[in-house]
Tab-separated table of C-alpha atoms and ligand atoms in Angstrom:
chain	number	residue	atom	x	y	z
A	1	UNK	CA	5.982	-5.882	-13.805
A	2	UNK	CA	7.701	-9.158	-13.022
A	3	UNK	CA	11.022	-7.341	-12.614
A	4	UNK	CA	9.425	-4.768	-10.314
A	5	UNK	CA	8.107	-7.557	-8.130
A	6	UNK	CA	11.385	-9.438	-8.129
A	7	UNK	CA	13.376	-6.310	-7.302
A	8	UNK	CA	11.118	-5.287	-4.451
A	9	UNK	CA	12.650	-6.207	-1.114
A	10	UNK	CA	9.440	-6.267	0.936
A	11	UNK	CA	7.709	-8.995	2.909
A	12	UNK	CA	4.395	-9.586	1.148
A	13	UNK	CA	1.861	-8.171	-1.258
A	14	UNK	CA	-1.840	-8.821	-0.830
A	15	UNK	CA	-3.936	-8.521	-3.969
A	16	UNK	CA	-7.717	-8.389	-4.163
A	17	UNK	CA	-9.838	-7.669	-7.193
A	18	UNK	CA	-13.155	-6.266	-6.042
A	19	UNK	CA	-15.577	-7.656	-8.597
A	20	UNK	CA	-18.529	-5.526	-7.514
A	21	UNK	CA	-16.811	-2.227	-8.278
A	22	UNK	CA	-14.014	-3.339	-10.587
A	23	UNK	CA	-11.444	-1.892	-8.168
A	24	UNK	CA	-8.002	-3.335	-7.532
A	25	UNK	CA	-6.719	-3.473	-3.979
A	26	UNK	CA	-2.981	-3.851	-3.359
A	27	UNK	CA	-1.549	-3.992	0.130
A	28	UNK	CA	2.238	-3.842	0.058
A	29	UNK	CA	3.746	-4.906	3.371
A	30	UNK	CA	7.337	-3.791	3.130
A	31	UNK	CA	8.867	-4.307	6.556
A	32	UNK	CA	7.793	-5.279	10.042
A	33	UNK	CA	11.366	-5.112	11.277
A	34	UNK	CA	10.751	-2.199	13.671
A	35	UNK	CA	7.098	-2.890	14.483
A	36	UNK	CA	3.719	-3.623	12.921
A	37	UNK	CA	3.680	-2.614	9.243
A	38	UNK	CA	1.665	0.586	8.924
A	39	UNK	CA	0.763	2.866	6.046
A	40	UNK	CA	-2.014	4.911	4.552
A	41	UNK	CA	-4.671	3.856	2.073
A	42	UNK	CA	-4.436	5.703	-1.208
A	43	UNK	CA	-7.547	5.694	-3.347
A	44	UNK	CA	-7.721	6.937	-6.901
A	45	UNK	CA	-8.257	5.894	-10.497
A	46	UNK	CA	-4.930	4.688	-11.916
A	47	UNK	CA	-4.536	4.173	-15.664
A	48	UNK	CA	-3.947	0.441	-15.116
A	49	UNK	CA	-3.397	-2.018	-12.288
A	50	UNK	CA	0.344	-2.167	-12.936
A	51	UNK	CA	0.848	1.496	-12.107
A	52	UNK	CA	-1.289	1.115	-8.987
A	53	UNK	CA	0.831	-1.812	-7.810
A	54	UNK	CA	4.069	0.008	-8.630
A	55	UNK	CA	2.883	2.976	-6.589
A	56	UNK	CA	2.049	0.739	-3.619
A	57	UNK	CA	5.486	-0.903	-3.758
A	58	UNK	CA	7.352	2.394	-3.726
A	59	UNK	CA	5.137	4.091	-1.181
A	60	UNK	CA	5.544	1.164	1.215
A	61	UNK	CA	9.341	1.505	1.100
A	62	UNK	CA	8.892	5.197	1.880
A	63	UNK	CA	6.868	4.297	4.975
A	64	UNK	CA	9.588	1.964	6.238
A	65	UNK	CA	12.161	4.750	5.845
A	66	UNK	CA	9.780	7.277	7.391
A	67	UNK	CA	9.323	5.377	10.632
A	68	UNK	CA	12.965	4.257	10.768
A	69	UNK	CA	14.483	7.706	10.261
A	70	UNK	CA	12.351	9.027	13.116
A	71	UNK	CA	13.157	6.052	15.327
A	72	UNK	CA	9.500	5.129	15.654
A	73	UNK	CA	8.497	1.529	16.435
A	74	UNK	CA	6.463	0.799	13.307
A	75	UNK	CA	7.217	-0.879	10.009
A	76	UNK	CA	6.342	0.275	6.526
A	77	UNK	CA	3.408	-0.645	4.300
A	78	UNK	CA	0.940	1.002	1.956
A	79	UNK	CA	-2.389	0.164	0.408
A	80	UNK	CA	-3.497	1.372	-2.977
A	81	UNK	CA	-7.070	1.058	-4.143
A	82	UNK	CA	-7.439	1.749	-7.833
A	83	UNK	CA	-11.025	2.460	-8.815
A	84	UNK	CA	-12.409	2.551	-12.334
A	85	UNK	CA	-13.269	6.269	-12.419
A	86	UNK	CA	-15.359	7.879	-9.696
A	87	UNK	CA	-17.597	5.637	-7.615
A	88	UNK	CA	-20.980	6.704	-6.285
A	89	UNK	CA	-21.355	6.965	-2.508
A	90	UNK	CA	-22.962	3.599	-1.991
A	91	UNK	CA	-20.541	1.533	-4.033
A	92	UNK	CA	-17.593	3.387	-2.536
A	93	UNK	CA	-18.865	2.554	0.939
A	94	UNK	CA	-19.309	-1.098	-0.013
A	95	UNK	CA	-15.774	-1.229	-1.368
A	96	UNK	CA	-14.361	0.299	1.829
A	97	UNK	CA	-16.279	-2.192	3.983
A	98	UNK	CA	-14.960	-5.146	1.985
A	99	UNK	CA	-11.482	-3.633	2.189
A	100	UNK	CA	-11.910	-3.405	5.982
A	101	UNK	CA	-12.821	-7.079	6.115
A	102	UNK	CA	-9.648	-7.906	4.241
A	103	UNK	CA	-7.569	-5.875	6.718
A	104	UNK	CA	-9.277	-7.668	9.577
A	105	UNK	CA	-8.454	-11.045	8.011
A	106	UNK	CA	-4.802	-10.033	7.863
A	107	UNK	CA	-4.982	-9.997	11.629
A	108	UNK	CA	-2.381	-7.328	12.371
A	109	UNK	CA	-0.090	-7.868	9.414
A	110	UNK	CA	-1.147	-4.404	8.203
A	111	UNK	CA	-2.378	-1.249	9.944
A	112	UNK	CA	-3.737	1.627	7.937
A	113	UNK	CA	-4.650	5.312	8.051
A	114	UNK	CA	-5.680	8.007	5.570
A	115	UNK	CA	-3.663	8.985	2.519
A	116	UNK	CA	-4.441	10.914	-0.625
A	117	UNK	CA	-7.998	10.128	-1.692
A	118	UNK	CA	-9.149	8.984	1.754
A	119	UNK	CA	-10.234	10.829	4.912
A	120	UNK	CA	-10.889	10.198	8.580
A	121	UNK	CA	-14.547	9.646	7.669
A	122	UNK	CA	-13.402	6.887	5.305
A	123	UNK	CA	-11.369	5.398	8.157
A	124	UNK	CA	-14.597	5.296	10.205
A	125	UNK	CA	-16.185	3.205	7.455
A	126	UNK	CA	-13.172	0.912	7.008
A	127	UNK	CA	-13.025	0.426	10.797
A	128	UNK	CA	-16.617	-0.851	10.822
A	129	UNK	CA	-15.200	-4.093	9.463
A	130	UNK	CA	-11.456	-3.569	9.881
A	131	UNK	CA	-11.024	-2.511	13.540
A	132	UNK	CA	-8.708	-2.489	15.440
A	133	UNK	CA	-6.269	-2.056	12.560
A	134	UNK	CA	-7.498	1.335	11.371
A	135	UNK	CA	-5.909	4.598	12.539
A	136	UNK	CA	-7.065	8.178	12.344
A	137	UNK	CA	-10.831	7.699	12.719
A	138	UNK	CA	-12.822	10.801	13.586
A	139	UNK	CA	-12.958	11.908	17.218
A	140	UNK	CA	-16.670	11.038	17.250
A	141	UNK	CA	-15.740	7.414	16.574
A	142	UNK	CA	-12.964	7.367	19.153
A	143	UNK	CA	-10.061	8.109	16.817
A	144	UNK	CA	-7.407	10.823	16.944
A	145	UNK	CA	-8.948	12.515	13.893
A	146	UNK	CA	-7.436	13.949	10.779
A	147	UNK	CA	-3.696	13.474	10.259
A	148	UNK	CA	-3.322	16.446	7.889
A	149	UNK	CA	-2.894	18.957	10.694
A	150	UNK	CA	0.075	17.150	12.249
A	151	UNK	CA	1.609	16.537	8.833
A	152	UNK	CA	1.461	20.250	8.026
A	153	UNK	CA	3.073	21.103	11.373
A	154	UNK	CA	5.956	18.737	10.601
A	155	UNK	CA	6.457	20.265	7.157
A	156	UNK	CA	6.458	23.702	8.743
A	157	UNK	CA	9.117	22.650	11.280
A	158	UNK	CA	11.179	21.280	8.387
A	159	UNK	CA	10.850	24.631	6.588
A	160	UNK	CA	12.144	26.435	9.672
A	161	UNK	CA	15.202	24.177	9.739
A	162	UNK	CA	15.686	24.791	6.029
A	163	UNK	CA	15.494	28.566	6.474
A	164	UNK	CA	17.978	28.395	9.322
A	165	UNK	CA	20.338	26.569	7.056
A	166	UNK	CA	19.814	28.784	3.996
A	167	UNK	CA	19.435	32.197	5.607
A	168	UNK	CA	20.766	31.829	9.151
A	169	UNK	CA	17.375	32.280	10.832
A	170	UNK	CA	14.417	29.951	11.324
A	171	UNK	CA	11.695	32.512	10.622
A	172	UNK	CA	9.632	32.198	7.446
A	173	UNK	CA	8.905	35.923	7.481
A	174	UNK	CA	9.245	37.359	4.007
A	175	UNK	CA	10.279	34.023	2.507
A	176	UNK	CA	8.599	33.188	-0.753
A	177	UNK	CA	7.016	29.763	-0.590
A	178	UNK	CA	5.170	28.092	-3.451
A	179	UNK	CA	2.791	25.306	-2.414
A	180	UNK	CA	1.948	22.803	-5.108
A	181	UNK	CA	-1.382	21.582	-3.761
A	182	UNK	CA	-3.627	23.306	-1.226
A	183	UNK	CA	-5.543	20.282	0.028
A	184	UNK	CA	-5.744	18.777	3.490
A	185	UNK	CA	-2.006	19.182	4.161
A	186	UNK	CA	-1.039	21.961	1.721
A	187	UNK	CA	-3.993	24.111	2.763
A	188	UNK	CA	-3.064	23.967	6.426
A	189	UNK	CA	0.572	24.536	5.653
A	190	UNK	CA	-0.392	27.689	3.772
A	191	UNK	CA	-2.282	28.983	6.825
A	192	UNK	CA	0.727	28.382	9.075
A	193	UNK	CA	3.068	30.049	6.610
A	194	UNK	CA	0.854	33.108	6.349
A	195	UNK	CA	0.688	33.338	10.148
A	196	UNK	CA	4.491	33.381	10.208
A	197	UNK	CA	4.659	36.153	7.629
A	198	UNK	CA	5.710	34.148	4.572
A	199	UNK	CA	4.860	35.315	1.070
A	200	UNK	CA	2.832	32.382	-0.211
A	201	UNK	CA	1.749	31.434	-3.700
A	202	UNK	CA	0.021	28.206	-4.640
A	203	UNK	CA	-1.013	25.946	-7.434
A	204	UNK	CA	-3.884	23.467	-7.570
A	205	UNK	CA	-6.240	21.823	-10.019
A	206	UNK	CA	-9.203	21.750	-7.647
A	207	UNK	CA	-11.626	24.643	-8.268
A	208	UNK	CA	-12.578	24.696	-4.563
A	209	UNK	CA	-8.980	25.185	-3.463
A	210	UNK	CA	-8.501	27.880	-6.090
A	211	UNK	CA	-11.624	29.692	-4.956
A	212	UNK	CA	-10.611	29.505	-1.319
A	213	UNK	CA	-7.010	30.653	-1.591
A	214	UNK	CA	-7.009	32.859	-4.680
A	215	UNK	CA	-10.458	34.430	-4.609
A	216	UNK	CA	-11.107	34.543	-0.871
A	217	UNK	CA	-7.616	34.878	0.593
A	218	UNK	CA	-6.061	36.801	-2.278
A	219	UNK	CA	-3.008	34.546	-2.723
A	220	UNK	CA	-1.100	34.492	-5.983
A	221	UNK	CA	-2.179	31.508	-8.061
A	222	UNK	CA	0.354	29.734	-10.261
A	223	UNK	CA	-1.218	27.691	-13.076
A	224	UNK	CA	-0.231	23.998	-12.769
A	225	UNK	CA	1.731	24.071	-16.039
A	226	UNK	CA	3.965	26.866	-14.693
A	227	UNK	CA	4.583	25.475	-11.233
A	228	UNK	CA	8.134	24.284	-11.954
A	229	UNK	CA	9.197	27.583	-13.497
A	230	UNK	CA	8.049	29.955	-10.770
A	231	UNK	CA	10.673	31.913	-8.870
A	232	UNK	CA	10.523	31.261	-5.107
A	233	UNK	CA	12.695	30.505	-2.071
A	234	UNK	CA	11.027	27.225	-1.131
A	235	UNK	CA	9.078	24.969	-3.442
A	236	UNK	CA	6.646	22.798	-1.470
A	237	UNK	CA	5.222	19.796	-3.326
A	238	UNK	CA	2.083	18.860	-1.382
A	239	UNK	CA	0.162	16.859	-3.951
A	240	UNK	CA	1.421	14.092	-6.208
A	241	UNK	CA	4.733	12.220	-6.306
A	242	UNK	CA	7.423	12.084	-9.009
A	243	UNK	CA	7.577	15.864	-9.242
A	244	UNK	CA	11.372	16.077	-9.084
A	245	UNK	CA	12.630	14.449	-12.245
A	246	UNK	CA	14.819	14.955	-15.281
A	247	UNK	CA	12.259	17.198	-16.967
A	248	UNK	CA	11.383	19.378	-13.984
A	249	UNK	CA	14.662	19.806	-12.050
A	250	UNK	CA	16.383	21.946	-14.720
A	251	UNK	CA	13.379	24.298	-14.654
A	252	UNK	CA	13.254	24.903	-10.901
A	253	UNK	CA	13.973	28.427	-9.676
A	254	UNK	CA	13.942	27.754	-5.947
A	255	UNK	CA	16.628	27.430	-3.316
A	256	UNK	CA	15.067	24.491	-1.526
A	257	UNK	CA	12.381	21.836	-1.867
A	258	UNK	CA	10.423	21.078	1.302
A	259	UNK	CA	6.991	19.518	0.927
A	260	UNK	CA	4.486	16.955	2.110
A	261	UNK	CA	4.076	14.767	-0.968
A	262	UNK	CA	5.358	11.194	-0.843
A	263	UNK	CA	7.900	9.942	-3.397
A	264	UNK	CA	8.901	13.352	-4.717
A	265	UNK	CA	12.097	12.101	-6.344
A	266	UNK	CA	11.377	10.538	-9.731
A	267	UNK	CA	14.354	8.226	-10.147
A	268	UNK	CA	17.697	7.440	-8.635
A	269	UNK	CA	20.123	10.149	-9.669
A	270	UNK	CA	17.573	12.923	-9.422
A	271	UNK	CA	18.662	13.756	-5.870
A	272	UNK	CA	22.190	14.167	-7.188
A	273	UNK	CA	20.981	16.473	-9.956
A	274	UNK	CA	19.256	18.643	-7.372
A	275	UNK	CA	22.464	18.808	-5.367
A	276	UNK	CA	24.480	19.754	-8.436
A	277	UNK	CA	22.021	22.551	-9.116
A	278	UNK	CA	22.555	23.825	-5.575
A	279	UNK	CA	18.958	23.151	-4.550
A	280	UNK	CA	18.615	21.963	-0.971
A	281	UNK	CA	16.251	18.992	-0.871
A	282	UNK	CA	14.557	18.063	2.400
A	283	UNK	CA	13.817	14.341	1.917
A	284	UNK	CA	10.067	13.737	1.679
A	285	UNK	CA	9.755	10.991	4.253
A	286	UNK	CA	11.728	12.978	6.803
A	287	UNK	CA	9.532	16.019	6.309
A	288	UNK	CA	6.077	14.483	5.937
A	289	UNK	CA	6.050	12.041	8.845
A	290	UNK	CA	4.041	14.253	11.206
A	291	UNK	CA	0.628	12.723	10.611
A	292	UNK	CA	1.730	9.123	10.806
A	293	UNK	CA	3.841	9.743	13.930
A	294	UNK	CA	1.288	11.827	15.807
A	295	UNK	CA	-1.736	9.674	15.056
A	296	UNK	CA	-0.051	6.321	15.579
A	297	UNK	CA	1.685	7.642	18.695
A	298	UNK	CA	-1.569	8.887	20.228
A	299	UNK	CA	-3.598	5.864	19.244
A	300	UNK	CA	-1.178	3.071	20.062
A	301	UNK	CA	1.627	4.431	22.216
A	302	UNK	CA	-0.481	6.477	24.592
A	303	UNK	CA	0.926	9.867	23.632
A	304	UNK	CA	-0.973	12.947	24.773
A	305	UNK	CA	-1.697	15.541	22.102
A	306	UNK	CA	0.960	17.805	23.648
A	307	UNK	CA	3.511	15.007	23.405
A	308	UNK	CA	2.490	14.291	19.830
A	309	UNK	CA	3.000	17.940	18.939
A	310	UNK	CA	6.426	17.919	20.539
A	311	UNK	CA	7.420	14.793	18.607
A	312	UNK	CA	6.232	16.321	15.362
A	313	UNK	CA	8.262	19.480	15.998
A	314	UNK	CA	11.323	17.279	16.422
A	315	UNK	CA	11.093	16.559	12.687
A	316	UNK	CA	13.004	19.830	12.362
A	317	UNK	CA	15.874	18.417	14.468
A	318	UNK	CA	15.963	15.152	12.548
A	319	UNK	CA	16.206	17.143	9.341
A	320	UNK	CA	19.116	19.078	10.837
A	321	UNK	CA	20.928	15.783	11.383
A	322	UNK	CA	20.226	14.751	7.809
A	323	UNK	CA	21.662	18.022	6.472
A	324	UNK	CA	24.717	17.670	8.727
A	325	UNK	CA	25.408	14.086	7.641
A	326	UNK	CA	25.046	15.021	3.977
A	327	UNK	CA	27.585	17.826	4.491
A	328	UNK	CA	30.021	15.704	6.423
A	329	UNK	CA	29.951	12.851	3.918
A	330	UNK	CA	29.569	14.882	0.752
A	331	UNK	CA	26.440	12.925	-0.190
A	332	UNK	CA	22.918	13.959	-1.110
A	333	UNK	CA	20.406	14.650	1.637
A	334	UNK	CA	18.376	11.737	0.251
A	335	UNK	CA	21.330	9.369	0.697
A	336	UNK	CA	21.975	10.764	4.176
A	337	UNK	CA	18.377	10.142	5.269
A	338	UNK	CA	18.557	6.654	3.805
A	339	UNK	CA	21.741	5.956	5.768
A	340	UNK	CA	20.149	6.957	9.057
A	341	UNK	CA	17.058	4.857	8.296
A	342	UNK	CA	19.099	1.859	7.235
A	343	UNK	CA	21.295	2.011	10.329
A	344	UNK	CA	18.129	1.775	12.435
A	345	UNK	CA	16.781	-1.103	10.371
A	346	UNK	CA	20.053	-2.976	10.771
A	347	UNK	CA	20.015	-2.295	14.495
A	348	UNK	CA	23.251	-0.302	14.502
A	349	UNK	CA	21.839	2.616	16.439
B	1	LIG	N1	-0.631	9.155	4.858
B	1	LIG	C1	0.210	8.857	5.978
B	1	LIG	C2	1.671	8.892	5.512
B	1	LIG	O1	1.976	8.807	4.335
B	1	LIG	C3	-0.138	7.496	6.507
B	1	LIG	C4	-0.691	7.405	7.895
B	1	LIG	C5	-1.557	8.352	8.428
B	1	LIG	C6	-0.358	6.330	8.663
B	1	LIG	C7	-2.036	8.222	9.707
B	1	LIG	C8	-0.828	6.192	9.959
B	1	LIG	C9	-1.666	7.146	10.483
B	1	LIG	O2	2.573	9.046	6.304
């Protein structure tokens, strides 16, 4: 753990142990170089506090790259709340209120929004004590609402760019897409894909998602243990991170990976392995920025919803630039995205 902390190149880490619930709160502020450090709040039960902290550190770096690659005036951060198992409604609410107070005390050092395990309704609660540093509240509370819709639109635009590159046309019609995760982003992505004529299969562990998409919509369901072996054109990780690693990459039978999950690449070197296998990887933070861009843009930069939608669609163009740079330099798409982000952070462009 000490090495992880020493190696991390961020600005600050705020730690709070919430005695009443036994939850750990870690706020990793990675960079405020391009603007106020902003990132979602992830809430789940981690096996130990070390893995929760590690996750926060990595996710915060991803947020810095995400805003930088899209030339958006925000810095990167992330909060992770690790709860001991499931909390009942009342204690969860108390935890979120105390977390909001902490954000308020930080006085603008950290802005947050939803992430896996939290919703716009949770942002309403956090904002009761944490305003004005809380994005993506419900419309009823004056926020821009759920970020999942914009995120799914950005992933879809990225898939169109990927299809253009692989098949010469941007349409998803007839393309076989496998969504790993059919939740708030994956579920909406699936709807968009179906509307465009894609052949969609999905995997999930949540019985509700399985009922909705397999039983009600008649989609092919891939059991979670088979998700890396299924034949498809595009594999779309839309759930957890670390899905592209030494164990899984050799099993993949897809032509491209384009999905919403954060931190898809397991370790350095895995992007290279994907490239060697001839699998086109659309870097996660390029693809999944839609929610953060749209919501933050509407709530703090005065964007209209039409403008937000236009900005989110531009994710497809940014991805085109990433692919082109990777080609020109003979590097991985991950390295290309990193180069563009770093150039912005250094003020070169
Ligand atoms: N979960 C979002 C992301 O990873 C974080 C976010 C959402 C930030 C909404 C701001 C507003 O990009």
